[in-house]
GROMACS .gro file of C-alpha atoms in nm:
model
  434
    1UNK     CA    1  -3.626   4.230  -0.615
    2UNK     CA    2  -3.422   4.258  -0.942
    3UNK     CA    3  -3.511   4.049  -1.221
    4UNK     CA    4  -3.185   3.825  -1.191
    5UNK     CA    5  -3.265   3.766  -0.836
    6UNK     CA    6  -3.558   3.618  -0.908
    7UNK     CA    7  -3.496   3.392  -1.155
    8UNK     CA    8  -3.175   3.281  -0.930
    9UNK     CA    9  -3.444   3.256  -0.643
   10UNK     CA   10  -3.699   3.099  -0.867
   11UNK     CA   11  -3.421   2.835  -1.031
   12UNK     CA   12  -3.325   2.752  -0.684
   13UNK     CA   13  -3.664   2.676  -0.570
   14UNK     CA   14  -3.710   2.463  -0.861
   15UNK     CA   15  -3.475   2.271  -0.797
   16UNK     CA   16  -3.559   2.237  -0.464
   17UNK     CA   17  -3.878   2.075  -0.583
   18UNK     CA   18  -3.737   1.823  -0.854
   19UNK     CA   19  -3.519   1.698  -0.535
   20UNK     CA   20  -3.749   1.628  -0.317
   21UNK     CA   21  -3.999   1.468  -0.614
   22UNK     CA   22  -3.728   1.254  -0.707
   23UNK     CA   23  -3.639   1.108  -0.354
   24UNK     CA   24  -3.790   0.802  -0.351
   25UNK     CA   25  -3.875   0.516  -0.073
   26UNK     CA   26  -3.729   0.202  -0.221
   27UNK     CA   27  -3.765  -0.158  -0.094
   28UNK     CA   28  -3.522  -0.395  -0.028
   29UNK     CA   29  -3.523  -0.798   0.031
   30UNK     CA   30  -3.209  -0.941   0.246
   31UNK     CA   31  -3.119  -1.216   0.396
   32UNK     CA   32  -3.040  -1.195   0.795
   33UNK     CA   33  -2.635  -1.240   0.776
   34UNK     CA   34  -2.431  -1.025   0.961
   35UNK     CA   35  -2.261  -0.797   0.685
   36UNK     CA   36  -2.675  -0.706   0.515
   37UNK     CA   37  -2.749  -0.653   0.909
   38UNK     CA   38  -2.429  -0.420   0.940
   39UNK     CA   39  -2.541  -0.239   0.564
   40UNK     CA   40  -2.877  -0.135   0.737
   41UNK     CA   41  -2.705   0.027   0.970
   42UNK     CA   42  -2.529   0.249   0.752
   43UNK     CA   43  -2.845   0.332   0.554
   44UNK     CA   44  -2.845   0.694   0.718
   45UNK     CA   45  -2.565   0.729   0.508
   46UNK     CA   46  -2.730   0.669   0.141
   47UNK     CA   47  -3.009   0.883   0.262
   48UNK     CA   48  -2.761   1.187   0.361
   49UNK     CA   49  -2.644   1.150   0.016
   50UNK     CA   50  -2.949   1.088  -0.217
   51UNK     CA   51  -3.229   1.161   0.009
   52UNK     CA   52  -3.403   0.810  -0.076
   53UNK     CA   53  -3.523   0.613   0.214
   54UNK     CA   54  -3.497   0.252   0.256
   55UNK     CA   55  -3.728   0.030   0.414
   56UNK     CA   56  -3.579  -0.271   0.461
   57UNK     CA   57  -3.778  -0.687   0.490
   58UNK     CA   58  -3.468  -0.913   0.629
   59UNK     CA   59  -3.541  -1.263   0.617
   60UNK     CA   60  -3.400  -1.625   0.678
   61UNK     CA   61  -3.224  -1.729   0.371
   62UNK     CA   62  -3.497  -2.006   0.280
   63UNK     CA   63  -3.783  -1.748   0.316
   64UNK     CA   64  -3.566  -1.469   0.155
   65UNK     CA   65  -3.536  -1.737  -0.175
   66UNK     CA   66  -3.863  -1.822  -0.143
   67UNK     CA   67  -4.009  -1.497  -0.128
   68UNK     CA   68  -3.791  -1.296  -0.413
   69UNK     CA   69  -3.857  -1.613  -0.647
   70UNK     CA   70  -4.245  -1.567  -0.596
   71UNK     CA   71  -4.194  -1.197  -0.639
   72UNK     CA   72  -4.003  -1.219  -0.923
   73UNK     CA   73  -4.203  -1.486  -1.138
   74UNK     CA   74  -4.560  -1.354  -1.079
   75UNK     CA   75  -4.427  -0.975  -1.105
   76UNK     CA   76  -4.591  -0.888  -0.772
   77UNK     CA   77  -4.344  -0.591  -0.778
   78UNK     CA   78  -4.284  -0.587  -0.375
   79UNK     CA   79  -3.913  -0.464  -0.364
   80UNK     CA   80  -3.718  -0.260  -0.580
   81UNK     CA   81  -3.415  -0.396  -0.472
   82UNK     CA   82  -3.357  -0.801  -0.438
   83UNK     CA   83  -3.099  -1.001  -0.312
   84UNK     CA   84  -3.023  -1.304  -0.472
   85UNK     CA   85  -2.687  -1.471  -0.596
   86UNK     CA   86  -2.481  -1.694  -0.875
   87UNK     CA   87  -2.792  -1.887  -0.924
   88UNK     CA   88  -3.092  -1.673  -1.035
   89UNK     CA   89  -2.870  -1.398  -1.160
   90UNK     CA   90  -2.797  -1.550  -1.508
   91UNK     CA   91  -3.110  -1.724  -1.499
   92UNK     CA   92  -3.360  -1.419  -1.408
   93UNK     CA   93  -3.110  -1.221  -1.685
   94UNK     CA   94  -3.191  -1.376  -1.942
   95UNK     CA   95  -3.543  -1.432  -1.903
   96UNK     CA   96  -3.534  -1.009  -1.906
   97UNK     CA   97  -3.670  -1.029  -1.504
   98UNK     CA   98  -3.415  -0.798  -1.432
   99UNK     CA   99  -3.331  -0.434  -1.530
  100UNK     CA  100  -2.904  -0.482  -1.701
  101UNK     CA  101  -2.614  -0.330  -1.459
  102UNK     CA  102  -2.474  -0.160  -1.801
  103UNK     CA  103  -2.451   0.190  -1.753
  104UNK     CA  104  -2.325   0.176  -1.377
  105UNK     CA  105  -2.074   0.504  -1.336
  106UNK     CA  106  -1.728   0.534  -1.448
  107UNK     CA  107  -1.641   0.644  -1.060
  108UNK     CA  108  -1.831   0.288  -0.979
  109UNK     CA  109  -1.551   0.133  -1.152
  110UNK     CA  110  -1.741  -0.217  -1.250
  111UNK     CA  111  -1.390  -0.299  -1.368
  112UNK     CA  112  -1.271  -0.347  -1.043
  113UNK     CA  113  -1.505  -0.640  -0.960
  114UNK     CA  114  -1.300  -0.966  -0.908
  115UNK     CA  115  -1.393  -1.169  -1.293
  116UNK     CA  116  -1.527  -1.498  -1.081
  117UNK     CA  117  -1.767  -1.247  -0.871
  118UNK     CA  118  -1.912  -1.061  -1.221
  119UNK     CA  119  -1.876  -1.334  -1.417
  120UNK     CA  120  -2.127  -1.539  -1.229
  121UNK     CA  121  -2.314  -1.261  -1.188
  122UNK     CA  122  -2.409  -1.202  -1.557
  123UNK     CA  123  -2.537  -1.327  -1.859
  124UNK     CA  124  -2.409  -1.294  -2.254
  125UNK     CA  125  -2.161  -1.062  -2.087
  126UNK     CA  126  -2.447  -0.806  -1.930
  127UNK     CA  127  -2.408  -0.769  -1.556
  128UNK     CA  128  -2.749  -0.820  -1.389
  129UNK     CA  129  -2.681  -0.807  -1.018
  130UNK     CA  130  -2.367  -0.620  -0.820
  131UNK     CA  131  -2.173  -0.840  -0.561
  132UNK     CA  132  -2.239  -0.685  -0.219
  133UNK     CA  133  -1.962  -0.953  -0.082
  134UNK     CA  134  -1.832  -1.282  -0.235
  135UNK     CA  135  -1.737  -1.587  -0.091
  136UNK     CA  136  -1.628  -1.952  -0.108
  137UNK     CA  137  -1.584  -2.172   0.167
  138UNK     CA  138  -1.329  -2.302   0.411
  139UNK     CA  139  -1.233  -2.457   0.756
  140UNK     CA  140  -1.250  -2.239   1.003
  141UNK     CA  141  -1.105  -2.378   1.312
  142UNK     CA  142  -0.973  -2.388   1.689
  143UNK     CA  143  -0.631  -2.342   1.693
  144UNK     CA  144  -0.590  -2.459   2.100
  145UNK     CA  145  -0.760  -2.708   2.041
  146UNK     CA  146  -0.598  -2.850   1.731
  147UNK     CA  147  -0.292  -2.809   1.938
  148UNK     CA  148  -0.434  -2.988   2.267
  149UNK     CA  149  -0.513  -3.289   2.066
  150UNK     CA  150  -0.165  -3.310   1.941
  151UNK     CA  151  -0.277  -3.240   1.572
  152UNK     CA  152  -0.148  -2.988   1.348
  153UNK     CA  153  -0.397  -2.849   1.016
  154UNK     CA  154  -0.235  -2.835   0.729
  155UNK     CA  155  -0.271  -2.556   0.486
  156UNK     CA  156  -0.494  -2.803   0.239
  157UNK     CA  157  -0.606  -3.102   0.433
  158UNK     CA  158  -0.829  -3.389   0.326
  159UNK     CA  159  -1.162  -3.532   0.481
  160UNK     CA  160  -1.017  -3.814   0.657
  161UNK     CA  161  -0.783  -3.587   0.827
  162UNK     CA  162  -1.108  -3.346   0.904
  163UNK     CA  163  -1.266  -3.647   1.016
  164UNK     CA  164  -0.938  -3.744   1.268
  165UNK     CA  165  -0.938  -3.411   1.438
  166UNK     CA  166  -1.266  -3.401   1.484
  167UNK     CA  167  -1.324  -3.644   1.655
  168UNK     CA  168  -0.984  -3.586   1.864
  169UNK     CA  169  -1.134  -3.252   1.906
  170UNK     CA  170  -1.451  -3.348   2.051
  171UNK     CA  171  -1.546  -3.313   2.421
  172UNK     CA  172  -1.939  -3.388   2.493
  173UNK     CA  173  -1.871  -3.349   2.851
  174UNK     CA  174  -1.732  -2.986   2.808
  175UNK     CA  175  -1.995  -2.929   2.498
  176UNK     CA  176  -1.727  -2.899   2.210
  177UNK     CA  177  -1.828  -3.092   1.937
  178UNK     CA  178  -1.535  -3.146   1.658
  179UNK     CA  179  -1.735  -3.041   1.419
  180UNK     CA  180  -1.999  -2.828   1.299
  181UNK     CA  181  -2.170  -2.873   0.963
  182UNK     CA  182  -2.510  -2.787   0.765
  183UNK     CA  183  -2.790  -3.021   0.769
  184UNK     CA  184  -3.039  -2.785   0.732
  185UNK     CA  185  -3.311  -2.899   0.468
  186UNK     CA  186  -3.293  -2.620   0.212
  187UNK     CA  187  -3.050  -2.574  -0.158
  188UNK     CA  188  -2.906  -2.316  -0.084
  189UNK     CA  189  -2.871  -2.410   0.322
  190UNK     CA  190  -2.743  -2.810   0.345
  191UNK     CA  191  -2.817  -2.888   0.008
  192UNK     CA  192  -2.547  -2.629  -0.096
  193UNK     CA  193  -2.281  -2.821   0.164
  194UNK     CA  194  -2.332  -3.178   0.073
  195UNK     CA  195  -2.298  -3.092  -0.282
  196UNK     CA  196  -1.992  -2.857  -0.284
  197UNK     CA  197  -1.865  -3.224  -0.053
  198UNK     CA  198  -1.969  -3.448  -0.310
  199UNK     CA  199  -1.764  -3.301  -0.551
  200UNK     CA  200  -1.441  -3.410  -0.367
  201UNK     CA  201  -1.607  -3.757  -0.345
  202UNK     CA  202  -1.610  -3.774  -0.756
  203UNK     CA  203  -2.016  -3.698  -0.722
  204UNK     CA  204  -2.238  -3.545  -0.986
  205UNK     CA  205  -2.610  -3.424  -0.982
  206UNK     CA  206  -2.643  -3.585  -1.342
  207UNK     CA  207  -2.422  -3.750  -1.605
  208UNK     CA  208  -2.413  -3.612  -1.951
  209UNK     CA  209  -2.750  -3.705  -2.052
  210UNK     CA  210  -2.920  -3.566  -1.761
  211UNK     CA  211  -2.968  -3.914  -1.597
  212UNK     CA  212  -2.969  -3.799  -1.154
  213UNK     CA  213  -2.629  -3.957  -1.020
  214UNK     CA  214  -2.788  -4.048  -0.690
  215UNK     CA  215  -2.787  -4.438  -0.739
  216UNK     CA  216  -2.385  -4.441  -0.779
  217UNK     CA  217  -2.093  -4.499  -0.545
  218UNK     CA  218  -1.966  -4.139  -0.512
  219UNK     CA  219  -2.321  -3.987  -0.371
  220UNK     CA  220  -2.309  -4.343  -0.125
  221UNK     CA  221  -1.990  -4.227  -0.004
  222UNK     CA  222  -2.019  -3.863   0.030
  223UNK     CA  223  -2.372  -3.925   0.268
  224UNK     CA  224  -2.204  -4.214   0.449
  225UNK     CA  225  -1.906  -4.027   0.535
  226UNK     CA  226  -2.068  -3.739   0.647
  227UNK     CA  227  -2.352  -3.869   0.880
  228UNK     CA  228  -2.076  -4.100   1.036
  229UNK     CA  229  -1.872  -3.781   1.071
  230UNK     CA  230  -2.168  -3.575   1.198
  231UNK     CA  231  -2.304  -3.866   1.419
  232UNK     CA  232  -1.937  -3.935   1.608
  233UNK     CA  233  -1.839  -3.568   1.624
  234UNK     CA  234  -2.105  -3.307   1.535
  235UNK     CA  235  -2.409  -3.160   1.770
  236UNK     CA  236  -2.690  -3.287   1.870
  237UNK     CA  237  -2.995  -3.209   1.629
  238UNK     CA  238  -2.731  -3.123   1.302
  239UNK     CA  239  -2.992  -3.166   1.061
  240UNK     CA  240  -3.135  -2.837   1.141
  241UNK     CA  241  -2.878  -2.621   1.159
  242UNK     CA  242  -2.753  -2.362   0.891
  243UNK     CA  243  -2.522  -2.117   0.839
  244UNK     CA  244  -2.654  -1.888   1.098
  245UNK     CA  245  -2.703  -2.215   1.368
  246UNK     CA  246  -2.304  -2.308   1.352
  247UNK     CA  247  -2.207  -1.962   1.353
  248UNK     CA  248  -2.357  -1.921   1.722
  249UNK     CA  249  -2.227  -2.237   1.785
  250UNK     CA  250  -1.845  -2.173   1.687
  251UNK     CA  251  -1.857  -1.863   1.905
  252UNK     CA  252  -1.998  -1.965   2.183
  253UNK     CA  253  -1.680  -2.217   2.195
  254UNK     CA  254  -1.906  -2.529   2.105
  255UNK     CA  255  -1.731  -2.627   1.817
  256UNK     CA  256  -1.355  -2.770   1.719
  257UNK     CA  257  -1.394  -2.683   1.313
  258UNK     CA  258  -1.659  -2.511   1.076
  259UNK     CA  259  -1.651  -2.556   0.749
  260UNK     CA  260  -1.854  -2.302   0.569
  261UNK     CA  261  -1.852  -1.934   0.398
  262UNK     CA  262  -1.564  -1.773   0.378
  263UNK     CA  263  -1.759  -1.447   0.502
  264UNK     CA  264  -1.810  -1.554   0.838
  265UNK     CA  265  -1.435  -1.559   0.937
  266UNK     CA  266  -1.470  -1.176   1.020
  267UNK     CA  267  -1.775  -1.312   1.254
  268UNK     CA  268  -1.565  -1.603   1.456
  269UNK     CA  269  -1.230  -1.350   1.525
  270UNK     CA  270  -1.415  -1.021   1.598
  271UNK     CA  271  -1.365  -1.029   1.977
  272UNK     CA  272  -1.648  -0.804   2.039
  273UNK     CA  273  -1.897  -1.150   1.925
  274UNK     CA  274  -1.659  -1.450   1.926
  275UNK     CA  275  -1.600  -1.601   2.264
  276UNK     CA  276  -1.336  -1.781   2.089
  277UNK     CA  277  -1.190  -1.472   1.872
  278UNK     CA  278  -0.812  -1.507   1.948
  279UNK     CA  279  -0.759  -1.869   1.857
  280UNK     CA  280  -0.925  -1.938   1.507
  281UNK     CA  281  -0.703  -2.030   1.238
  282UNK     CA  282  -0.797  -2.097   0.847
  283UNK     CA  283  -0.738  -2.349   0.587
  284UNK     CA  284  -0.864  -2.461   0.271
  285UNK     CA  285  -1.172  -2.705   0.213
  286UNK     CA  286  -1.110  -3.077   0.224
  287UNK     CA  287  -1.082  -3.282  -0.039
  288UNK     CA  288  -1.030  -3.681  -0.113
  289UNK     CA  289  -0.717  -3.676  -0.357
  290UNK     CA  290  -0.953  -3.669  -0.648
  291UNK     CA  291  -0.836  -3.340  -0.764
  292UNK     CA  292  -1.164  -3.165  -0.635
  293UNK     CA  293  -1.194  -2.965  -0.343
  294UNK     CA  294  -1.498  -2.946  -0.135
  295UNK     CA  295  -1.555  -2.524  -0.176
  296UNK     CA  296  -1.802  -2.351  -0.293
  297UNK     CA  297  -1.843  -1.999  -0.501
  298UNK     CA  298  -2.117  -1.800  -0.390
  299UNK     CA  299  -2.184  -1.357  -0.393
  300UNK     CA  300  -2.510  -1.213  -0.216
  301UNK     CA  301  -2.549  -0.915  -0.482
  302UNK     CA  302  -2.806  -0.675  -0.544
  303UNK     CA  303  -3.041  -0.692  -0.835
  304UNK     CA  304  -3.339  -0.462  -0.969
  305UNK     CA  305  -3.652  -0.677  -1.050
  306UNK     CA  306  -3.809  -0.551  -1.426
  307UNK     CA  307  -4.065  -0.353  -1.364
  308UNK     CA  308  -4.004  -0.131  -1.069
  309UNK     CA  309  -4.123   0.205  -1.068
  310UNK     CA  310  -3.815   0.339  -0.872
  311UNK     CA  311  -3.499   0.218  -1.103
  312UNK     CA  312  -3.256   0.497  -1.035
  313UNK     CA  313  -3.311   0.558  -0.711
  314UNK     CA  314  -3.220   0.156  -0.720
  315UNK     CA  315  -2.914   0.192  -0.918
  316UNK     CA  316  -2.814   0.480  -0.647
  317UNK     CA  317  -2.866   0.259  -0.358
  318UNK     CA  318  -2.642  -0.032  -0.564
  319UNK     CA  319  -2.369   0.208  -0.628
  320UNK     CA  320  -2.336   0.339  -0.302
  321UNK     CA  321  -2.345   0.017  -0.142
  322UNK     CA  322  -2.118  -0.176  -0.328
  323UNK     CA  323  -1.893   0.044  -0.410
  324UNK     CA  324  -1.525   0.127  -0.304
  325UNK     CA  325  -1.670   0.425  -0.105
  326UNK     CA  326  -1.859   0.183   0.111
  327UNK     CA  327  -1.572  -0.033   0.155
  328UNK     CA  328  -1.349   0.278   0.321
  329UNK     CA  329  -1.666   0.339   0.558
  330UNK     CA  330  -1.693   0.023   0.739
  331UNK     CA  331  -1.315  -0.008   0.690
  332UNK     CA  332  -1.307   0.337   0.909
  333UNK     CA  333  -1.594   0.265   1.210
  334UNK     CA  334  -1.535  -0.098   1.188
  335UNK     CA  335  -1.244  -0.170   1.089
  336UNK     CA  336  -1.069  -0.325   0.774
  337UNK     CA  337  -1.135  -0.736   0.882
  338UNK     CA  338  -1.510  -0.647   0.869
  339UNK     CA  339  -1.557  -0.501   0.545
  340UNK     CA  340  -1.757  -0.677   0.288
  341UNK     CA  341  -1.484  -0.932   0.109
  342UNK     CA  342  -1.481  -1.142  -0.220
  343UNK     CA  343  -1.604  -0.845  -0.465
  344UNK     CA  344  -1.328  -0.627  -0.569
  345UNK     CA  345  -0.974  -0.655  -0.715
  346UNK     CA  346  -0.885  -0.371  -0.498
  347UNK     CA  347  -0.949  -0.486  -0.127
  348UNK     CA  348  -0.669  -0.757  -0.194
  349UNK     CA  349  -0.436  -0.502  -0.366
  350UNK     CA  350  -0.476  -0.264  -0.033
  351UNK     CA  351  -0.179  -0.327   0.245
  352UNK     CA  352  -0.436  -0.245   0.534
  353UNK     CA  353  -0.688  -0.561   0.425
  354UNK     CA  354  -0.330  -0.746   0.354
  355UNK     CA  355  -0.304  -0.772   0.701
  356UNK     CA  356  -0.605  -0.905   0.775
  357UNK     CA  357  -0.547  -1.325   0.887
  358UNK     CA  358  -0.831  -1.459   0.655
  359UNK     CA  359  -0.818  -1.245   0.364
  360UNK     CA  360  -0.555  -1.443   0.158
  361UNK     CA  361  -0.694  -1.754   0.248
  362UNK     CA  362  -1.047  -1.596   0.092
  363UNK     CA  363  -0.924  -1.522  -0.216
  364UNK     CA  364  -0.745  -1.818  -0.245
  365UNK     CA  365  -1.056  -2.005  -0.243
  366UNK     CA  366  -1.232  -1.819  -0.403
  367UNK     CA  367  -0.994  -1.789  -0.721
  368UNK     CA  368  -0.962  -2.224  -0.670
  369UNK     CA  369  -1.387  -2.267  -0.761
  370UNK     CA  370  -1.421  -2.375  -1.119
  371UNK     CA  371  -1.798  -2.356  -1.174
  372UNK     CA  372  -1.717  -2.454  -1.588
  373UNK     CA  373  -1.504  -2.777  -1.379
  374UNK     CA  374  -1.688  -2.870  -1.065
  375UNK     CA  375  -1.701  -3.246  -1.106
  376UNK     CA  376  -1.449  -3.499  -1.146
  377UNK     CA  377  -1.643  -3.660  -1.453
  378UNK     CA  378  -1.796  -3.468  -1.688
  379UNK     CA  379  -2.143  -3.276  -1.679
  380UNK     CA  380  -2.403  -3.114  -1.894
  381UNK     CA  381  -2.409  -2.837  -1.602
  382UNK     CA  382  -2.221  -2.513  -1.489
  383UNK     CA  383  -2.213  -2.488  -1.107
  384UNK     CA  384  -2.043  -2.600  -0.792
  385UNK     CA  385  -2.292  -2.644  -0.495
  386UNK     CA  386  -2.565  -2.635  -0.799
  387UNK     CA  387  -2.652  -2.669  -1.139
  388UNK     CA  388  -2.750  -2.347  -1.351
  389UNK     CA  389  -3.118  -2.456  -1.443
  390UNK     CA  390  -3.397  -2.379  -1.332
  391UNK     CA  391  -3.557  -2.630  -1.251
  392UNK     CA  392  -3.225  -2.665  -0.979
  393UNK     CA  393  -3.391  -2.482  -0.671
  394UNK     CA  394  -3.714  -2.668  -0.691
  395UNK     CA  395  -3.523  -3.005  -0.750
  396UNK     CA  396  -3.283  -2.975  -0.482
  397UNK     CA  397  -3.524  -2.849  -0.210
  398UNK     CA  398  -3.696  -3.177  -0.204
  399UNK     CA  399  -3.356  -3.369  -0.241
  400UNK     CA  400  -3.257  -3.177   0.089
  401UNK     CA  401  -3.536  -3.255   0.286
  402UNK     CA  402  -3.485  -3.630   0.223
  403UNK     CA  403  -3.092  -3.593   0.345
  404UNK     CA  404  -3.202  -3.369   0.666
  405UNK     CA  405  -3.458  -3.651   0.710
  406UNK     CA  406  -3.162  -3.882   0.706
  407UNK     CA  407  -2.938  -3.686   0.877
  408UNK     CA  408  -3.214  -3.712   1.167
  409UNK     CA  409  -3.218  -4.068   1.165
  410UNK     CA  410  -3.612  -4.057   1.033
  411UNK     CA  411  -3.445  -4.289   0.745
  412UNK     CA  412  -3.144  -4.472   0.621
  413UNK     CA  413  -2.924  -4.291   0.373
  414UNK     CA  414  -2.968  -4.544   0.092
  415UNK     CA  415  -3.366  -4.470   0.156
  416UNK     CA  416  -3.258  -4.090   0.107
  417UNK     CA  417  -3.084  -4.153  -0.225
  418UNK     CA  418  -3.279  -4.406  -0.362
  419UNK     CA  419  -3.607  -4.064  -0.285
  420UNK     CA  420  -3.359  -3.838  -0.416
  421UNK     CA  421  -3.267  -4.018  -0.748
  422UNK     CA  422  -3.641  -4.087  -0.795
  423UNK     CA  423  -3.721  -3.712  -0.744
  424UNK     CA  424  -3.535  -3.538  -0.952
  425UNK     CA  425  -3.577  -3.787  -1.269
  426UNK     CA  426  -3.902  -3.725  -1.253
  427UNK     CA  427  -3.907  -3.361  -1.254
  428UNK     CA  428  -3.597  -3.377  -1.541
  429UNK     CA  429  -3.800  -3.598  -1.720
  430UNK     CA  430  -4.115  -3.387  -1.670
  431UNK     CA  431  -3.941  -3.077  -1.738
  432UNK     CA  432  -3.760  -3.228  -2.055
  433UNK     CA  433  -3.432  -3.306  -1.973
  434UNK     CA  434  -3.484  -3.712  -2.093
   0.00000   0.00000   0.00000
């Protein structure tokens, strides 16, 4: 062999070798929705393309918090990859818990990410965490049987109409119930609903001085109103159902309206899952007249814990899967209503995802949250269905279980507020708030 032959042969095999050292196994933590369930299945694609494996630990959205938050705060180093939202983003950034999104590519084009989805996902102007999808919420609805009970939903509609059709919608003989809603003990489950609701109501979590808002009108209104609500028109056992609970609900046909994530309307109209697929129509969250509407802003994203052995085969695996390029694939097998929605500028710019019944109704939503202007009065807080502390999660978990409990009859709802104001001026106080 000639001299130049063998160092081609012997660069090639090189190279070879630092390819296959550098493919990595990475971990990831998700939470058991539909669009991380449909990423999985693409994974053969990232591997094609990088050669890094995935191995993959899906879990219920309570265990998934639960889990990552233990990980992340004893440094048990578990996962390379984490999902985990507007919450612990800015939080976990700035306690340097999580390796900075800075030096994504140019062909990533981080520019492109709606400024309500990367804004809430960074801190001092360093993006920590990549939106896989983004998302408000909204009414999701049946549009026969709006109709059959002679009701009509207008575009933005308050609670007391909400509350009208629901019960006009509701048929316990046929097992429709008007209304489906979270109860589920949990922030980030119920405790994420009744506080996105309490805003409309003029609610806060605290006042300016960090004093819990549980013992006022608003908060005696909001629970009132919505156990009523739940008890005339909602399913039986409510206060255990989550996202995941109403969604089987509302396609099986069980239920008149949903008001939740603005992700799940690809779930209720994709005929291939929805019983109910071809009559679903959309409109924005209720509100009271107070100025306030009852949505939410939320993005499951993907973050890199501090610490991991495996960063850019992490970074590769973000890239890829929240990119534009990831978009087109689902877009192509799947078509364009189930790609993931709420991250980038361009999905609403395209004509093909223009088309799509939900999609301007999603970003209309999501561009109407205000987390800097949640509340009707004024708060010490930034946050919608919670406030950026942290001392939030561990707060509002406990506050949860007391509604839930109420929700389930186990007590009245002034017992649950007079527990939840009691609970979490304790902790503020213990934590140093007052």
């Amino acid at each position: 062999m000639h001299l130049s032959n063998a160092l081609r042969a012997a660069t090639a095999m090189s190279l070879i070798m630092v390819g296959a050292a550098q493919a990595e196994t990475i971990t990831i933590a998700t939470v058991n929705n539909g669009d991380m369930i449909r990423m999985q299945g693409y994974t053969a694609d990232f591997t094609a393309k990088t050669g890094h494996e995935v191995e993959w630990v899906t879990l219920e959205e309570n265990v998934l918090r639960q889990r990552v938050t233990t990980d992340i705060t004893t440094k048990g180093g578990q996962f390379d990859i984490m999902t985990i939202g507007m919450y612990e983003t800015p939080i976990w950034g700035a306690n340097e818990w999580l390796v900075p999104l800075n030096d994504l590519s140019e062909g990533y084009d981080v520019g492109d990410l709606l400024p309500a989805m990367a804004g809430g996902l960074s801190h001092d102007g360093t993006l920590y965490a990549a939106p896989f999808y983004g998302e408000s919420s909204m009414i999701m609805y049946r549009t026969d049987l709006m109709e059959a009970a002679g009701l009509e939903m207008p575009t933005a509609p308050t609670w007391d109409f909400v509350r009208e059709a629901a019960a006009a919608m509701t048929d316990r003989d046929a097992e429709i119930n008007g209304i489906c809603l979270r109860g589920k003990a949990g922030w980030g489950e119920g405790g994420a609903f009744i506080t996105a609701m309490s805003n409309s109501f003029g609610a806060r979590w605290f006042d300016m001085d960090w004093n819990a808002q549980f013992d006022t009108q608003p908060w005696a209104d909001t629970l009132n109103f919505f156990v009523g609500m739940m008890n005339e028109s909602g399913p039986a056992g409510y206060a255990t159902n989550g996202f995941n609970e109403n969604l089987s609900l509302f396609q099986q046909g069980k239920c008149g309206m949903w008001i939740d994530a603005t992700v799940a309307a690809s779930f209720v109209s994709n005929p291939n899952d929805s019983t109910v697929a071809d009559s679903v129509g959309f409109a924005l969250a209720p509100d009271t007249g107070l100025g306030k509407r009852s949505n939410w802003l939320w993005a499951w994203a993907l973050a890199i814990p501090a610490g991991t052995q495996k960063e850019a085969a992490a970074k590769e695996f973000i890239e890829w899967a929240t990119s534009k390029d990831y978009i087109e694939l689902v877009a192509a097998n799947e078509g364009w209503a189930n790609v993931p929605p709420g991250a980038r500028k361009s999905l609403y710019e395209n004509p093909e995802y223009q088309k799509v019944p939900f999609a301007q109704m999603t970003l209309d939503s999501i561009l109407s949250a205000d987390p800097t202007n949640s509340t009707v009065e004024p708060t010490p807080y930034v946050g919608i269905q919670f406030a950026a502390i942290p001392e939030f999660a561990g707060i509002a978990s406990e506050v949860s279980q007391e509604f839930s409990a109420a929700y389930a009859g186990q007590q009245t709802v002034e017992e649950a507020l007079a527990k939840a104001q009691a609970i979490t001026n304790e902790a503020m106080e213990a934590a140093g708030y007052r």
